[in-house]
PDB file of C-alpha atoms in Angstrom:
ATOM      1  CA  MET A   1       6.081  -8.288  19.376  1.00 69.00           C
ATOM      2  CA  ASP A   2       3.347 -10.777  20.389  1.00 83.00           C
ATOM      3  CA  ASN A   3       2.609 -14.016  18.821  1.00 87.00           C
ATOM      4  CA  ASP A   4      -0.726 -12.984  17.315  1.00 92.00           C
ATOM      5  CA  LYS A   5       0.904 -10.115  15.492  1.00 95.00           C
ATOM      6  CA  ILE A   6       3.676 -12.488  14.027  1.00 96.00           C
ATOM      7  CA  VAL A   7       0.879 -14.858  12.883  1.00 95.00           C
ATOM      8  CA  LYS A   8      -1.193 -12.089  11.327  1.00 96.00           C
ATOM      9  CA  MET A   9       1.875 -10.963   9.396  1.00 97.00           C
ATOM     10  CA  LEU A  10       2.526 -14.473   8.237  1.00 96.00           C
ATOM     11  CA  GLU A  11      -1.182 -14.518   7.007  1.00 95.00           C
ATOM     12  CA  TYR A  12      -0.627 -11.284   5.069  1.00 96.00           C
ATOM     13  CA  CYS A  13       2.383 -12.867   3.328  1.00 96.00           C
ATOM     14  CA  GLY A  14       0.278 -15.849   2.401  1.00 95.00           C
ATOM     15  CA  MET A  15      -2.366 -13.561   0.971  1.00 95.00           C
ATOM     16  CA  SER A  16       0.177 -11.621  -0.946  1.00 94.00           C
ATOM     17  CA  TYR A  17       0.511 -14.688  -3.358  1.00 91.00           C
ATOM     18  CA  LYS A  18      -3.221 -14.000  -4.339  1.00 89.00           C
ATOM     19  CA  ASN A  19      -4.657 -11.155  -6.149  1.00 83.00           C
ATOM     20  CA  ILE A  20      -7.977 -11.195  -4.080  1.00 82.00           C
ATOM     21  CA  GLN A  21      -7.600  -9.857  -0.610  1.00 86.00           C
ATOM     22  CA  PRO A  22     -10.531 -10.891   1.821  1.00 85.00           C
ATOM     23  CA  GLU A  23      -9.762  -8.467   4.664  1.00 87.00           C
ATOM     24  CA  ILE A  24     -11.631  -5.133   4.747  1.00 89.00           C
ATOM     25  CA  PHE A  25      -9.535  -1.839   5.072  1.00 95.00           C
ATOM     26  CA  ASP A  26     -10.314   1.812   4.316  1.00 96.00           C
ATOM     27  CA  LYS A  27      -8.238   1.177   1.146  1.00 96.00           C
ATOM     28  CA  ILE A  28      -6.195  -1.748  -0.418  1.00 96.00           C
ATOM     29  CA  ILE A  29      -3.748  -0.807  -3.178  1.00 97.00           C
ATOM     30  CA  PHE A  30      -2.115  -3.432  -5.253  1.00 96.00           C
ATOM     31  CA  ILE A  31       1.079  -2.539  -6.878  1.00 97.00           C
ATOM     32  CA  ASN A  32       2.269  -4.683  -9.903  1.00 95.00           C
ATOM     33  CA  ASP A  33       5.391  -3.450 -11.615  1.00 95.00           C
ATOM     34  CA  GLN A  34       5.446  -5.277 -15.098  1.00 90.00           C
ATOM     35  CA  ILE A  35       9.112  -4.414 -15.709  1.00 90.00           C
ATOM     36  CA  THR A  36      10.638  -5.669 -12.457  1.00 90.00           C
ATOM     37  CA  ASP A  37       7.764  -8.148 -11.617  1.00 90.00           C
ATOM     38  CA  VAL A  38       7.644  -6.734  -8.098  1.00 95.00           C
ATOM     39  CA  GLN A  39       4.099  -6.992  -6.478  1.00 96.00           C
ATOM     40  CA  CYS A  40       3.002  -5.617  -3.018  1.00 97.00           C
ATOM     41  CA  PHE A  41      -0.152  -4.729  -1.225  1.00 97.00           C
ATOM     42  CA  LEU A  42      -0.770  -1.546   0.661  1.00 98.00           C
ATOM     43  CA  ARG A  43      -3.474  -1.865   3.355  1.00 98.00           C
ATOM     44  CA  ILE A  44      -4.547   1.452   4.679  1.00 98.00           C
ATOM     45  CA  GLN A  45      -6.602   2.076   7.883  1.00 97.00           C
ATOM     46  CA  SER A  46      -6.898   5.639   9.151  1.00 98.00           C
ATOM     47  CA  ASP A  47      -3.206   6.755   9.542  1.00 98.00           C
ATOM     48  CA  LYS A  48      -1.700   3.258   9.523  1.00 98.00           C
ATOM     49  CA  MET A  49      -0.362   1.293   6.621  1.00 98.00           C
ATOM     50  CA  ILE A  50       0.618  -2.389   6.254  1.00 98.00           C
ATOM     51  CA  ILE A  51       2.999  -3.017   3.300  1.00 98.00           C
ATOM     52  CA  THR A  52       3.242  -6.781   2.154  1.00 98.00           C
ATOM     53  CA  PHE A  53       5.729  -7.708  -0.553  1.00 98.00           C
ATOM     54  CA  ARG A  54       5.075 -10.928  -2.502  1.00 96.00           C
ATOM     55  CA  GLY A  55       7.907 -13.530  -2.570  1.00 89.00           C
ATOM     56  CA  SER A  56       9.464 -15.150  -5.647  1.00 72.00           C
ATOM     57  CA  ASP A  57       6.732 -16.545  -7.860  1.00 54.00           C
ATOM     58  CA  SER A  58       8.208 -16.230 -11.409  1.00 46.00           C
ATOM     59  CA  ARG A  59      11.331 -16.881 -13.371  1.00 51.00           C
ATOM     60  CA  LYS A  60      12.209 -13.070 -13.410  1.00 51.00           C
ATOM     61  CA  ASP A  61      12.088 -13.033  -9.643  1.00 44.00           C
ATOM     62  CA  TRP A  62      14.583 -15.770  -9.302  1.00 49.00           C
ATOM     63  CA  ILE A  63      16.904 -14.017 -11.811  1.00 52.00           C
ATOM     64  CA  ILE A  64      16.845 -10.969  -9.575  1.00 52.00           C
ATOM     65  CA  ASN A  65      17.648 -13.209  -6.542  1.00 55.00           C
ATOM     66  CA  SER A  66      20.747 -14.368  -8.152  1.00 55.00           C
ATOM     67  CA  LYS A  67      22.310 -11.108  -8.732  1.00 56.00           C
ATOM     68  CA  PHE A  68      24.194 -10.985  -5.474  1.00 56.00           C
ATOM     69  CA  TRP A  69      27.751 -11.531  -6.982  1.00 63.00           C
ATOM     70  CA  ARG A  70      28.214  -7.885  -7.046  1.00 68.00           C
ATOM     71  CA  SER A  71      26.761  -5.597  -4.301  1.00 86.00           C
ATOM     72  CA  VAL A  72      26.144  -1.957  -5.289  1.00 90.00           C
ATOM     73  CA  ILE A  73      25.714   1.450  -3.592  1.00 90.00           C
ATOM     74  CA  PRO A  74      21.877   1.883  -3.114  1.00 93.00           C
ATOM     75  CA  TYR A  75      21.388   5.580  -3.727  1.00 90.00           C
ATOM     76  CA  ASN A  76      24.455   6.998  -5.537  1.00 85.00           C
ATOM     77  CA  ASN A  77      26.151   8.312  -2.312  1.00 87.00           C
ATOM     78  CA  TYR A  78      29.772   7.400  -3.412  1.00 86.00           C
ATOM     79  CA  GLN A  79      31.225   8.403  -0.116  1.00 90.00           C
ATOM     80  CA  SER A  80      29.084   5.756   1.816  1.00 93.00           C
ATOM     81  CA  LYS A  81      30.424   2.320   2.605  1.00 96.00           C
ATOM     82  CA  ILE A  82      26.961   0.859   2.364  1.00 97.00           C
ATOM     83  CA  ARG A  83      26.527  -1.881  -0.230  1.00 96.00           C
ATOM     84  CA  VAL A  84      23.377  -3.876  -0.958  1.00 96.00           C
ATOM     85  CA  HIS A  85      22.304  -6.872  -3.100  1.00 94.00           C
ATOM     86  CA  ARG A  86      22.240  -5.596  -6.806  1.00 92.00           C
ATOM     87  CA  GLY A  87      19.091  -7.399  -7.763  1.00 92.00           C
ATOM     88  CA  PHE A  88      17.041  -6.500  -4.779  1.00 94.00           C
ATOM     89  CA  ILE A  89      17.788  -2.806  -4.820  1.00 95.00           C
ATOM     90  CA  SER A  90      17.249  -2.418  -8.499  1.00 93.00           C
ATOM     91  CA  ALA A  91      13.809  -4.042  -8.325  1.00 94.00           C
ATOM     92  CA  TYR A  92      12.836  -1.946  -5.335  1.00 97.00           C
ATOM     93  CA  LYS A  93      13.881   1.332  -6.757  1.00 96.00           C
ATOM     94  CA  SER A  94      11.484   1.211  -9.638  1.00 94.00           C
ATOM     95  CA  ASN A  95       9.474   4.452  -9.672  1.00 95.00           C
ATOM     96  CA  SER A  96       6.218   2.364  -9.915  1.00 96.00           C
ATOM     97  CA  VAL A  97       7.152   0.634  -6.616  1.00 98.00           C
ATOM     98  CA  ARG A  98       9.214   2.866  -4.578  1.00 98.00           C
ATOM     99  CA  GLY A  99       7.696   6.145  -5.836  1.00 98.00           C
ATOM    100  CA  ARG A 100       4.249   4.753  -5.610  1.00 98.00           C
ATOM    101  CA  ILE A 101       4.673   3.724  -1.975  1.00 98.00           C
ATOM    102  CA  GLN A 102       6.046   7.146  -0.940  1.00 98.00           C
ATOM    103  CA  LYS A 103       3.306   8.792  -2.816  1.00 98.00           C
ATOM    104  CA  GLU A 104       0.595   6.868  -0.994  1.00 98.00           C
ATOM    105  CA  ILE A 105       2.424   7.704   2.551  1.00 98.00           C
ATOM    106  CA  GLU A 106       2.165  11.356   1.678  1.00 98.00           C
ATOM    107  CA  LYS A 107      -1.291  11.242   0.171  1.00 98.00           C
ATOM    108  CA  ASN A 108      -2.947   9.263   3.092  1.00 98.00           C
ATOM    109  CA  LYS A 109      -0.936  11.109   5.858  1.00 98.00           C
ATOM    110  CA  ILE A 110       0.366   7.843   7.036  1.00 98.00           C
ATOM    111  CA  LYS A 111       2.023   7.961  10.659  1.00 98.00           C
ATOM    112  CA  LYS A 112       2.579   4.175  11.384  1.00 98.00           C
ATOM    113  CA  VAL A 113       3.949   1.554   8.973  1.00 98.00           C
ATOM    114  CA  ALA A 114       4.191  -2.146   9.387  1.00 98.00           C
ATOM    115  CA  LEU A 115       6.016  -4.058   6.684  1.00 98.00           C
ATOM    116  CA  THR A 116       6.354  -7.779   5.924  1.00 98.00           C
ATOM    117  CA  GLY A 117       7.228 -10.256   3.386  1.00 98.00           C
ATOM    118  CA  HIS A 118       8.437 -13.753   2.729  1.00 96.00           C
ATOM    119  CA  SER A 119      11.686 -14.763   0.950  1.00 94.00           C
ATOM    120  CA  TYR A 120      12.294 -12.242  -1.818  1.00 94.00           C
ATOM    121  CA  GLY A 121       9.391 -10.174  -0.446  1.00 96.00           C
ATOM    122  CA  ALA A 122      11.222 -10.107   2.941  1.00 97.00           C
ATOM    123  CA  ALA A 123      14.368  -8.588   1.296  1.00 97.00           C
ATOM    124  CA  LEU A 124      12.212  -5.942  -0.464  1.00 97.00           C
ATOM    125  CA  ALA A 125      10.480  -5.187   2.816  1.00 98.00           C
ATOM    126  CA  ILE A 126      13.844  -4.482   4.434  1.00 98.00           C
ATOM    127  CA  LEU A 127      14.993  -2.125   1.769  1.00 98.00           C
ATOM    128  CA  CYS A 128      11.596  -0.435   1.880  1.00 98.00           C
ATOM    129  CA  ALA A 129      11.450   0.064   5.711  1.00 98.00           C
ATOM    130  CA  VAL A 130      14.865   1.695   5.989  1.00 98.00           C
ATOM    131  CA  ASP A 131      14.156   3.878   2.931  1.00 98.00           C
ATOM    132  CA  LEU A 132      10.895   5.059   4.331  1.00 98.00           C
ATOM    133  CA  GLU A 133      12.488   5.809   7.593  1.00 98.00           C
ATOM    134  CA  TYR A 134      15.112   7.969   5.819  1.00 97.00           C
ATOM    135  CA  ASN A 135      12.477   9.881   3.960  1.00 98.00           C
ATOM    136  CA  PHE A 136       9.763   9.989   6.543  1.00 98.00           C
ATOM    137  CA  PRO A 137      11.598   9.861   9.810  1.00 98.00           C
ATOM    138  CA  LYS A 138       8.770  11.010  12.060  1.00 98.00           C
ATOM    139  CA  ASN A 139       6.760   7.983  11.307  1.00 98.00           C
ATOM    140  CA  ASP A 140       6.706   4.612  13.335  1.00 98.00           C
ATOM    141  CA  TYR A 141       8.271   1.501  11.854  1.00 98.00           C
ATOM    142  CA  GLU A 142       7.813  -2.193  12.421  1.00 98.00           C
ATOM    143  CA  VAL A 143       9.120  -4.917  10.413  1.00 98.00           C
ATOM    144  CA  ILE A 144       8.281  -8.814  10.639  1.00 98.00           C
ATOM    145  CA  VAL A 145       9.763 -10.891   7.790  1.00 98.00           C
ATOM    146  CA  PHE A 146       9.916 -14.709   7.158  1.00 97.00           C
ATOM    147  CA  GLY A 147      12.607 -16.630   5.343  1.00 95.00           C
ATOM    148  CA  CYS A 148      14.631 -13.441   4.697  1.00 97.00           C
ATOM    149  CA  PRO A 149      17.986 -13.616   2.794  1.00 95.00           C
ATOM    150  CA  ARG A 150      20.894 -11.284   3.647  1.00 96.00           C
ATOM    151  CA  VAL A 151      20.393  -7.895   1.959  1.00 96.00           C
ATOM    152  CA  GLY A 152      23.592  -5.862   2.588  1.00 96.00           C
ATOM    153  CA  ASN A 153      27.058  -5.492   3.976  1.00 96.00           C
ATOM    154  CA  LYS A 154      27.960  -4.661   7.719  1.00 97.00           C
ATOM    155  CA  TYR A 155      27.603  -0.985   7.225  1.00 97.00           C
ATOM    156  CA  PHE A 156      24.099  -1.427   5.835  1.00 97.00           C
ATOM    157  CA  GLN A 157      23.319  -3.510   8.853  1.00 98.00           C
ATOM    158  CA  LYS A 158      24.709  -1.017  11.213  1.00 98.00           C
ATOM    159  CA  SER A 159      22.655   1.928   9.589  1.00 97.00           C
ATOM    160  CA  TYR A 160      19.508  -0.233   9.236  1.00 98.00           C
ATOM    161  CA  ASN A 161      19.588  -1.329  12.913  1.00 98.00           C
ATOM    162  CA  VAL A 162      19.852   2.184  14.248  1.00 98.00           C
ATOM    163  CA  ARG A 163      16.977   3.490  11.945  1.00 98.00           C
ATOM    164  CA  VAL A 164      14.526   0.419  12.034  1.00 98.00           C
ATOM    165  CA  PHE A 165      15.212  -1.233  15.324  1.00 97.00           C
ATOM    166  CA  LYS A 166      11.785  -2.850  15.556  1.00 98.00           C
ATOM    167  CA  THR A 167      12.609  -5.530  13.106  1.00 98.00           C
ATOM    168  CA  LEU A 168      12.080  -9.273  13.553  1.00 98.00           C
ATOM    169  CA  ARG A 169      13.355 -11.951  11.296  1.00 98.00           C
ATOM    170  CA  VAL A 170      11.559 -15.323  11.694  1.00 97.00           C
ATOM    171  CA  GLU A 171      13.767 -18.114  10.488  1.00 96.00           C
ATOM    172  CA  ASN A 172      12.764 -21.761  10.092  1.00 94.00           C
ATOM    173  CA  ALA A 173      15.428 -24.429  10.895  1.00 88.00           C
ATOM    174  CA  ASN A 174      17.399 -25.195   7.822  1.00 87.00           C
ATOM    175  CA  ASP A 175      15.659 -22.625   5.529  1.00 91.00           C
ATOM    176  CA  TRP A 176      18.285 -22.244   2.825  1.00 89.00           C
ATOM    177  CA  VAL A 177      17.239 -18.668   1.778  1.00 91.00           C
ATOM    178  CA  THR A 178      18.255 -17.442   5.203  1.00 93.00           C
ATOM    179  CA  LYS A 179      21.845 -18.604   4.532  1.00 91.00           C
ATOM    180  CA  VAL A 180      22.357 -16.586   1.315  1.00 91.00           C
ATOM    181  CA  PRO A 181      23.954 -14.521  -0.005  1.00 93.00           C
ATOM    182  CA  PHE A 182      26.812 -15.987   1.929  1.00 90.00           C
ATOM    183  CA  ALA A 183      28.452 -14.224   5.027  1.00 92.00           C
ATOM    184  CA  CYS A 184      31.843 -14.928   3.469  1.00 91.00           C
ATOM    185  CA  MET A 185      30.818 -12.527   0.769  1.00 91.00           C
ATOM    186  CA  GLY A 186      30.335  -9.751   3.165  1.00 94.00           C
ATOM    187  CA  TYR A 187      26.726  -9.910   3.559  1.00 95.00           C
ATOM    188  CA  HIS A 188      24.992  -9.533   7.079  1.00 97.00           C
ATOM    189  CA  HIS A 189      21.542 -10.023   8.460  1.00 98.00           C
ATOM    190  CA  VAL A 190      19.640  -7.101  10.066  1.00 98.00           C
ATOM    191  CA  GLY A 191      17.296  -6.869  13.005  1.00 98.00           C
ATOM    192  CA  ALA A 192      16.588  -9.581  15.575  1.00 98.00           C
ATOM    193  CA  SER A 193      16.311 -13.214  14.772  1.00 97.00           C
ATOM    194  CA  LEU A 194      13.458 -15.572  16.009  1.00 96.00           C
ATOM    195  CA  LYS A 195      14.562 -19.209  15.329  1.00 94.00           C
ATOM    196  CA  ILE A 196      11.582 -21.694  14.975  1.00 94.00           C
ATOM    197  CA  GLY A 197      11.192 -25.302  13.752  1.00 86.00           C
ATOM    198  CA  GLY A 198      13.471 -27.261  16.065  1.00 72.00           C
ATOM    199  CA  GLN A 199      17.126 -27.215  16.515  1.00 64.00           C
ATOM    200  CA  HIS A 200      19.095 -24.940  14.239  1.00 55.00           C
ATOM    201  CA  LYS A 201      22.114 -27.341  14.090  1.00 57.00           C
ATOM    202  CA  PHE A 202      24.374 -27.685  11.045  1.00 54.00           C
ATOM    203  CA  SER A 203      22.760 -29.695   8.271  1.00 56.00           C
ATOM    204  CA  PHE A 204      22.063 -29.197   4.564  1.00 58.00           C
ATOM    205  CA  PRO A 205      19.600 -26.302   3.781  1.00 54.00           C
ATOM    206  CA  ASN A 206      16.450 -27.356   2.077  1.00 62.00           C
ATOM    207  CA  MET A 207      13.560 -25.789   0.088  1.00 69.00           C
ATOM    208  CA  HIS A 208      10.967 -27.666   2.158  1.00 83.00           C
ATOM    209  CA  SER A 209      11.784 -25.673   5.162  1.00 89.00           C
ATOM    210  CA  HIS A 210      11.561 -22.361   3.220  1.00 90.00           C
ATOM    211  CA  ALA A 211       7.853 -22.895   2.160  1.00 91.00           C
ATOM    212  CA  LEU A 212       5.646 -20.503   3.816  1.00 91.00           C
ATOM    213  CA  HIS A 213       3.103 -23.089   5.146  1.00 91.00           C
ATOM    214  CA  GLU A 214       6.203 -24.564   6.999  1.00 93.00           C
ATOM    215  CA  TYR A 215       6.637 -21.529   9.166  1.00 94.00           C
ATOM    216  CA  TYR A 216       3.057 -21.752  10.501  1.00 92.00           C
ATOM    217  CA  PRO A 217       3.455 -24.774  12.885  1.00 91.00           C
ATOM    218  CA  GLY A 218       6.725 -23.379  14.400  1.00 90.00           C
ATOM    219  CA  ILE A 219       5.126 -19.963  15.146  1.00 91.00           C
ATOM    220  CA  LEU A 220       2.130 -21.604  16.694  1.00 87.00           C
ATOM    221  CA  LYS A 221       4.398 -23.442  19.194  1.00 84.00           C
ATOM    222  CA  LEU A 222       6.087 -20.297  20.410  1.00 77.00           C
TER     223      LEU A 222
END
């Protein structure tokens, strides 16, 4: 994954916080689930789709973020040991989000999918990527996310990394969101980690480092 691609995905994340999208594609679809307050953009060009999930920008989003005390089985396979963040998966599984994305994949004959997101949006992108790979395994998937929290347990991590191996998590120094939910609670990160923004030594995490614009200088220095 080259630096230009990482910067472009970061810009898509920034644009996702706005309803007006300046770039021109064959089609741009805005999904806005009023119940779960999930927003994402589907940018379609030929047989390629870029999915960008918006990060936390409302009180409802932060309530969903906090629902990590009890992880759950994602898709009712009770023999599976996979467990994921209760709030994230309940938001993503909404039919107007998950169902709409899958419908557009089929309708537009998509063969290549890139996914991105910042913060809460990054977690949704992770869940979406592995779900799409399971349902459309012949497609090519690539994921670049920023300030991503942990999403699931070690069994989720293992399954995800086999299915969506082209995954890069960009992590700014002392970004507190990348430290939660806590590893001691059984949560694990997926994909490969790209650390930016100076030394990642032990210190108090902070909100400043999590801001999307704080990721830009570190990426440009790569």
